[in-house]
Amino acid sequence: MSALGDLRFAFRLLARAPIAAIVSVATLGLGVAAPTAVFTLVDTLFLRPLPVVRSAEELVAVRSVHVSEPGRLRPLAWADFVDLADSRGAFAGLVASAECDLALGSGGSAERISGLAVSTNYFSLLGVVPEVGRFFSKGDDSLPVAVLGNDLWVRRFASDPHVVGSPITLNGRILTIVGIAPSGFRGTDRLAHREIWLPLGAYSDVATGVVVPFTGRRDREQEWLLAVGRLRPGAEVGQAQAELDVLSAKLSSAFPATHSERGYRAVPLADLAFGPDGRAAIRALILRLAAITLLVLVVAIVNLAGFFLARAANRRREIAIRLGLGATRGRLLRQLAIEGLGLGALGAATGVLIVGAALPLVARLHLPAEVALQGIAVSGRALGFSVLTAGLGSLAFSLVPLLAWRTQLAPSLRGAAQRTGRRRLGWHELLVVLQLAFALPLLAAAGFLIRTVANLRAVDPGFRPEAVLVFSIDLAPARYSAAQGAAFYAALESKLRHLPGVEGATMISALPIMGSDLSVDLSVEPADSPAPDGSGAQRPAIRHVLVGNDYFQATGISFRRGRDFDSGDLGISPPVAIINESAARRLWPGRDPLGRRLRLVQTDTPFEVIGVVSDTTFAALREAPTPVLYLAHAQAEKSFIGALLAPGMTILVRGSGGVLPAFDSMRASVGALDPRLPVFRVTTLASLLAVSMRAETQAAVLYGLLAAMAIALALLGLFGALERWITEREREIGIRIACGATPRAVGGLVLGQCALLIGVGSVFGLAPAPWLGRSIGPHLFGVPANDPGVWVSSVAFLGGCAFLISFAHARRAVRIDPVRVLRRE
């Protein structure tokens, strides 16, 4: 018989037992799908080269390092980059870049986009060819020109090639479009979604933000440029690092004031493709996922082994006849191998289909770094991985039945292969024990994470997030003065409060659940709280934000004592501040803080405390209450930090009756005051609260899905093992019933077998408890690692599901007809 004939015979065998075949293919497909999905993620993040970029493996990131923080990679100063670019050596060339947020357009159609200011050799060094037009040349360094990203070109300009040469407004400045980047090009950073590029020479004129550090080509003070170099053919990173060390020594000698503790480091770009710590974090995540999916695959393979062992037992007579007719074991080996490969092909196809359907979910996984995965797809490598995994697994276990055929021919022909009841755990039962043992840790991990999510949701954030719409505005592109900015926001608050369906409107520089880590040193006024040495040198670090009037009322933050900011707290009025309870305990423990004064170290004018409010979460639900200082936005000029935070504010609008107000009318209100200003990051406060625990929620869902998959596979294995156990003991059970055994006693045999499997499987499943605690312990909240309650609940849940399956088998055993069984004998 040819190989094609063997394949047809294999599929006929599967068709004779369709339920078993479907279960086996589904089992293998589920087992292969999980590791294939993880491999697809690995392939997308690490194995595929940067899109469009030529020979990305030759690219090296160049960063500055300081002796005081050797592990921290910093940007370069402009003059240092110029010296590095001129030295060349191991580098064929270097490029520099600096990110900037830009307001695109005006007249009511403004939107906020992410841009990158680059040296004019940026595109040529990366080996990128424009889709339309041209890229920057040396003469463009200080010209108002721009290159559009392909996505922006399609979305904003409908892929019109004639847009090249047209003007474009960025942050109120008019630039000329000279080219369009090719589709898929994102630069050298996988984290970023750049939509436009402009020359570095135009950076200080166009870009705005907290600090615009461009101060000239000879500046060595401010480190703000990210540099990337391409190695010459044959050069290695070590050679480039040696040359950087030599240059660092020269610069240290020439500029001791700024460079005595400064050096440079060359790092393969792939190691920084996800940010300074992103690659390590993503690698750790993928290793955890790989370990989990390996468990799922093992459960599936073990289940598959049980399927082939069962087929081996059922085909003893067939194989014995074949051997009696002269078939060689080599011939049987080929037949079994083809059967296994055929099943593996079906399983691989099923796994790829499952992965294809699940990829949209994988693309939305919360990763430690925000990686753009919109283009994630099953590649040829991932497809090969799926086929190889399914093929090897099914092939290996398809040959296991050869061990069962090492028996005498005559007994096999007579069919005398039934087991007696003396052996409680055979190969099939041991396989089920392994499946249960692998499924239990996954179920426990899901339980720990579900408890964590429940505990986080029970945390009181200290404010009312219901029916609050939030959006952000940045006045920096419009280049408002401090007084103009305060007037704009005051007018906007007034407009929003008068809109239909609005109960209150206010603003803040950092939302309570997404607060920045910006903190300043405060010193308490010596007259209020002298230090023991009389110097008044109390300087606790404290977080602070700028807020608008009625902020606490709009967010539901309660006052403990004192008053809120009002219309009298203006820039010309004495500076005032509101603190939370944690700040009051930190600054004036056991005393009333009202009327006391505090002063920022960098600010001469003291602030009088006029109110104390309740604590809220600031940056995360996990954190303990932290001291927070609230300053009036109208008095931002009185704080050195005000000039940095005041231009960019987040607006909060509470709807009346618990219903979100209409956003279109709010956007119109902003446009009526200044059509140049884009409105961005539109969401709700409740959504931000949910996002703050998105990592824990999605981890719980992910572990829950994998645990459900493992449990389903284990229960399928248990179902098959009990089915086989009853079939092999049908004669014994019939005789017991004929001798007067009660239904309770007969059913107890099946339930006892099930209990034995669950008990042994649970014992082995509890073994990795210490490792699991160390692995997921740092991610838990409000539940101790290896909490006995979670493990007991997991065992009880798994046992309950198993007993539900065993009841059906017990019912079948009770209904065995002893007359039919004995007559068949």
Coordinates of N, CA, C and O in Angstrom, one line a residue, residues 709-810:
M709 N -8.7 26.4 29.4 CA -8.2 25.5 28.4 C -7.6 24.2 29.0 O -7.9 23.1 28.6
A710 N -6.7 24.4 30.0 CA -6.1 23.3 30.6 C -7.1 22.4 31.3 O -7.0 21.1 31.3
I711 N -8.0 23.0 32.0 CA -9.0 22.2 32.7 C -9.9 21.4 31.7 O -10.2 20.3 31.9
A712 N -10.3 22.1 30.6 CA -11.1 21.4 29.6 C -10.3 20.2 29.1 O -10.9 19.1 28.9
L713 N -9.0 20.4 28.8 CA -8.2 19.2 28.3 C -8.1 18.1 29.4 O -8.2 16.9 29.0
A714 N -7.9 18.5 30.6 CA -7.8 17.5 31.7 C -9.1 16.8 31.9 O -9.1 15.6 32.1
L715 N -10.2 17.5 31.8 CA -11.5 16.8 32.0 C -11.9 15.9 30.8 O -12.5 14.9 31.0
L716 N -11.4 16.3 29.6 CA -11.6 15.4 28.4 C -10.8 14.1 28.7 O -11.2 13.0 28.4
G717 N -9.6 14.3 29.2 CA -8.8 13.1 29.5 C -9.4 12.3 30.6 O -9.4 11.0 30.5
L718 N -10.0 12.9 31.6 CA -10.7 12.2 32.7 C -11.9 11.4 32.1 O -12.2 10.3 32.5
F719 N -12.6 12.1 31.2 CA -13.8 11.5 30.6 C -13.4 10.2 29.9 O -14.0 9.1 30.0
G720 N -12.3 10.3 29.1 CA -11.9 9.1 28.4 C -11.4 8.0 29.3 O -11.6 6.8 29.0
A721 N -10.7 8.4 30.3 CA -10.1 7.4 31.2 C -11.2 6.6 32.0 O -11.2 5.4 32.1
L722 N -12.3 7.4 32.4 CA -13.4 6.7 33.1 C -14.2 5.9 32.1 O -14.6 4.8 32.5
E723 N -14.3 6.3 30.9 CA -15.0 5.6 29.9 C -14.3 4.2 29.6 O -14.9 3.2 29.6
R724 N -13.0 4.3 29.5 CA -12.2 3.1 29.3 C -12.2 2.2 30.5 O -12.3 1.0 30.4
W725 N -12.1 2.8 31.7 CA -12.2 2.0 33.0 C -13.4 1.2 33.1 O -13.4 0.1 33.5
I726 N -14.6 1.8 32.7 CA -15.8 1.1 32.8 C -15.9 0.0 31.7 O -16.4 -1.1 32.0
T727 N -15.4 0.3 30.5 CA -15.4 -0.7 29.4 C -14.6 -1.9 29.8 O -15.0 -3.0 29.6
E728 N -13.5 -1.7 30.4 CA -12.6 -2.8 30.7 C -13.2 -3.6 31.9 O -12.8 -4.8 32.1
R729 N -14.0 -3.0 32.7 CA -14.5 -3.7 33.9 C -16.0 -4.0 33.8 O -16.7 -4.2 34.8
E730 N -16.5 -4.0 32.5 CA -17.9 -4.2 32.3 C -18.3 -5.6 32.8 O -19.4 -5.7 33.5
R731 N -17.5 -6.6 32.6 CA -17.8 -8.0 33.0 C -17.8 -8.0 34.5 O -18.7 -8.6 35.1
E732 N -16.8 -7.4 35.2 CA -16.7 -7.4 36.6 C -18.0 -6.7 37.2 O -18.6 -7.2 38.2
I733 N -18.3 -5.6 36.7 CA -19.5 -4.8 37.2 C -20.8 -5.6 37.0 O -21.6 -5.7 37.9
G734 N -20.9 -6.3 35.8 CA -22.1 -7.1 35.6 C -22.2 -8.2 36.6 O -23.3 -8.5 37.1
I735 N -21.1 -8.9 36.9 CA -21.1 -10.0 37.9 C -21.5 -9.4 39.3 O -22.3 -10.0 40.0
R736 N -20.9 -8.2 39.6 CA -21.3 -7.6 40.9 C -22.8 -7.4 41.0 O -23.4 -7.6 42.1
I737 N -23.4 -6.8 39.9 CA -24.8 -6.5 40.0 C -25.6 -7.8 40.0 O -26.6 -7.9 40.8
A738 N -25.2 -8.9 39.3 CA -25.8 -10.2 39.3 C -25.8 -10.8 40.7 O -26.7 -11.5 41.2
C739 N -24.7 -10.5 41.5 CA -24.6 -11.1 42.8 C -25.3 -10.2 43.9 O -25.1 -10.5 45.1
G740 N -26.0 -9.1 43.4 CA -26.8 -8.3 44.4 C -26.2 -7.0 44.8 O -26.6 -6.4 45.8
A741 N -25.1 -6.5 44.1 CA -24.6 -5.2 44.5 C -25.6 -4.1 44.3 O -26.3 -4.1 43.2
T742 N -25.7 -3.2 45.2 CA -26.7 -2.1 45.1 C -26.1 -1.0 44.1 O -24.9 -0.9 43.9
P743 N -27.1 -0.2 43.6 CA -26.6 0.9 42.7 C -25.6 1.8 43.4 O -24.7 2.3 42.8
R744 N -25.9 2.0 44.7 CA -24.9 2.9 45.4 C -23.5 2.3 45.4 O -22.5 3.1 45.3
A745 N -23.4 1.0 45.6 CA -22.1 0.4 45.7 C -21.5 0.4 44.3 O -20.2 0.6 44.2
V746 N -22.3 0.1 43.2 CA -21.7 0.2 41.9 C -21.2 1.6 41.5 O -20.1 1.8 41.0
G747 N -22.1 2.6 41.8 CA -21.7 3.9 41.5 C -20.5 4.4 42.3 O -19.7 5.2 41.9
G748 N -20.4 3.8 43.5 CA -19.3 4.2 44.4 C -17.9 3.7 43.8 O -16.9 4.4 44.0
L749 N -18.0 2.6 43.0 CA -16.7 2.2 42.4 C -16.2 3.3 41.4 O -15.0 3.6 41.4
V750 N -17.1 3.8 40.6 CA -16.7 4.9 39.6 C -16.3 6.1 40.4 O -15.2 6.7 40.1
L751 N -17.1 6.6 41.4 CA -16.7 7.8 42.1 C -15.4 7.6 42.9 O -14.7 8.5 43.0
G752 N -15.2 6.4 43.4 CA -13.9 6.1 44.1 C -12.7 6.2 43.1 O -11.7 6.8 43.5
Q753 N -12.9 5.7 41.9 CA -11.8 5.8 40.9 C -11.6 7.3 40.6 O -10.4 7.7 40.5
C754 N -12.7 8.1 40.4 CA -12.5 9.5 40.2 C -11.8 10.2 41.3 O -10.9 11.0 41.1
A755 N -12.2 9.9 42.5 CA -11.6 10.5 43.7 C -10.1 10.2 43.8 O -9.3 11.1 44.2
L756 N -9.8 9.0 43.5 CA -8.4 8.6 43.5 C -7.6 9.4 42.5 O -6.5 9.9 42.8
L757 N -8.1 9.6 41.3 CA -7.4 10.4 40.3 C -7.3 11.8 40.7 O -6.2 12.5 40.6
I758 N -8.4 12.4 41.3 CA -8.3 13.8 41.7 C -7.4 14.0 42.8 O -6.6 14.9 42.9
G759 N -7.4 13.0 43.8 CA -6.5 13.2 44.9 C -5.0 13.1 44.6 O -4.2 14.0 45.0
V760 N -4.7 12.1 43.8 CA -3.3 12.0 43.4 C -2.9 13.2 42.5 O -1.8 13.8 42.7
G761 N -3.8 13.6 41.6 CA -3.4 14.8 40.7 C -3.3 16.0 41.5 O -2.4 16.9 41.2
S762 N -4.1 16.2 42.6 CA -4.0 17.4 43.4 C -2.7 17.4 44.2 O -2.1 18.5 44.4
V763 N -2.3 16.3 44.7 CA -1.0 16.2 45.4 C 0.1 16.7 44.5 O 1.0 17.5 44.9
F764 N 0.2 16.2 43.3 CA 1.3 16.6 42.4 C 1.1 18.0 42.0 O 2.0 18.8 41.7
G765 N -0.2 18.5 41.8 CA -0.5 19.8 41.4 C -0.1 20.9 42.4 O 0.2 22.0 42.1
L766 N -0.1 20.5 43.7 CA 0.3 21.4 44.8 C 1.8 21.6 44.9 O 2.3 22.5 45.6
A767 N 2.6 20.7 44.3 CA 4.0 20.8 44.4 C 4.6 22.1 43.9 O 5.5 22.6 44.6
P768 N 4.2 22.7 42.8 CA 4.8 24.0 42.4 C 4.3 25.2 43.1 O 4.5 26.3 42.6
A769 N 3.6 25.0 44.2 CA 3.0 26.2 44.9 C 4.1 27.2 45.3 O 3.9 28.4 45.1
P770 N 5.2 26.8 45.9 CA 6.2 27.8 46.3 C 6.7 28.6 45.0 O 6.9 29.8 45.1
W771 N 7.0 27.9 43.9 CA 7.4 28.6 42.7 C 6.4 29.6 42.2 O 6.7 30.7 41.8
L772 N 5.1 29.1 42.2 CA 4.1 30.0 41.7 C 4.0 31.3 42.6 O 3.7 32.4 42.1
G773 N 4.1 31.1 43.9 CA 4.0 32.3 44.8 C 5.1 33.3 44.5 O 4.9 34.5 44.5
R774 N 6.4 32.8 44.2 CA 7.4 33.7 43.9 C 7.2 34.4 42.6 O 7.6 35.5 42.3
S775 N 6.6 33.6 41.6 CA 6.4 34.2 40.3 C 5.4 35.3 40.2 O 5.6 36.3 39.6
I776 N 4.2 35.1 40.8 CA 3.1 36.0 40.7 C 3.0 36.9 41.9 O 2.1 37.8 41.9
G777 N 3.7 36.6 43.0 CA 3.6 37.4 44.2 C 3.7 38.9 44.0 O 2.9 39.6 44.6
P778 N 4.7 39.4 43.3 CA 4.8 40.9 43.1 C 3.6 41.5 42.4 O 3.4 42.7 42.5
H779 N 2.8 40.7 41.7 CA 1.7 41.3 41.0 C 0.4 41.2 41.7 O -0.7 41.6 41.2
L780 N 0.4 40.7 42.9 CA -0.8 40.5 43.7 C -1.1 41.7 44.6 O -0.2 42.5 44.9
F781 N -2.3 41.9 45.0 CA -2.7 43.0 45.8 C -3.8 42.5 46.8 O -4.9 42.0 46.4
G782 N -3.5 42.6 48.1 CA -4.5 42.3 49.1 C -4.7 40.8 49.3 O -5.7 40.4 50.0
V783 N -3.9 40.0 48.7 CA -4.0 38.5 48.8 C -2.5 38.0 49.0 O -1.7 38.3 48.1
P784 N -2.2 37.3 50.0 CA -0.8 36.8 50.2 C -0.5 35.7 49.2 O -1.4 34.9 48.7
A785 N 0.7 35.7 48.7 CA 1.1 34.6 47.8 C 1.0 33.3 48.5 O 1.3 33.1 49.6
N786 N 0.5 32.3 47.7 CA 0.2 31.0 48.2 C -0.8 31.0 49.3 O -0.7 30.2 50.3
D787 N -1.8 31.8 49.2 CA -2.9 31.8 50.2 C -3.6 30.5 50.2 O -4.0 30.0 49.1
P788 N -3.6 29.8 51.3 CA -4.2 28.4 51.3 C -5.7 28.4 50.8 O -6.1 27.4 50.2
G789 N -6.4 29.5 51.1 CA -7.8 29.6 50.6 C -7.9 29.4 49.1 O -8.9 28.8 48.6
V790 N -7.0 30.1 48.4 CA -7.1 30.0 46.9 C -6.8 28.6 46.4 O -7.4 28.1 45.5
W791 N -5.8 28.0 47.0 CA -5.4 26.6 46.6 C -6.6 25.6 47.0 O -6.9 24.7 46.2
V792 N -7.2 25.8 48.2 CA -8.3 24.9 48.5 C -9.5 25.1 47.6 O -10.1 24.1 47.1
S793 N -9.7 26.4 47.2 CA -10.8 26.7 46.3 C -10.6 26.1 44.9 O -11.5 25.6 44.3
S794 N -9.3 26.1 44.5 CA -8.9 25.6 43.2 C -9.1 24.1 43.2 O -9.7 23.5 42.2
V795 N -8.7 23.4 44.2 CA -8.8 22.0 44.3 C -10.3 21.6 44.3 O -10.8 20.7 43.7
A796 N -11.1 22.4 45.1 CA -12.5 22.1 45.2 C -13.2 22.3 43.9 O -14.1 21.5 43.5
F797 N -12.8 23.4 43.1 CA -13.5 23.6 41.8 C -13.1 22.5 40.9 O -14.0 22.0 40.1
L798 N -11.8 22.2 40.8 CA -11.4 21.1 39.9 C -12.1 19.8 40.2 O -12.5 19.1 39.3
G799 N -12.1 19.5 41.5 CA -12.8 18.3 42.0 C -14.3 18.2 41.7 O -14.8 17.2 41.2
G800 N -14.9 19.4 41.8 CA -16.3 19.5 41.5 C -16.6 19.2 40.1 O -17.6 18.5 39.7
C801 N -15.8 19.8 39.2 CA -16.0 19.6 37.7 C -15.8 18.1 37.4 O -16.5 17.5 36.6
A802 N -14.7 17.5 38.0 CA -14.4 16.1 37.8 C -15.6 15.2 38.2 O -15.9 14.3 37.5
F803 N -16.1 15.5 39.4 CA -17.2 14.7 39.9 C -18.5 14.8 39.1 O -19.3 13.8 38.9
L804 N -18.7 16.0 38.5 CA -19.9 16.1 37.6 C -19.7 15.2 36.4 O -20.7 14.6 35.9
I805 N -18.5 15.0 35.9 CA -18.3 14.1 34.8 C -18.4 12.7 35.3 O -19.0 11.8 34.6
S806 N -17.9 12.4 36.4 CA -17.9 11.0 36.9 C -19.4 10.5 37.2 O -19.7 9.3 37.1
F807 N -20.3 11.4 37.6 CA -21.7 11.0 37.8 C -22.3 10.4 36.6 O -23.1 9.4 36.7
A808 N -22.0 11.0 35.4 CA -22.5 10.4 34.2 C -22.0 9.0 34.0 O -22.8 8.1 33.6
H809 N -20.7 8.7 34.3 CA -20.2 7.4 34.2 C -20.7 6.5 35.2 O -20.9 5.3 35.0
A810 N -21.0 7.0 36.4 CA -21.5 6.1 37.5 C -22.9 5.7 37.1 O -23.3 4.5 37.3

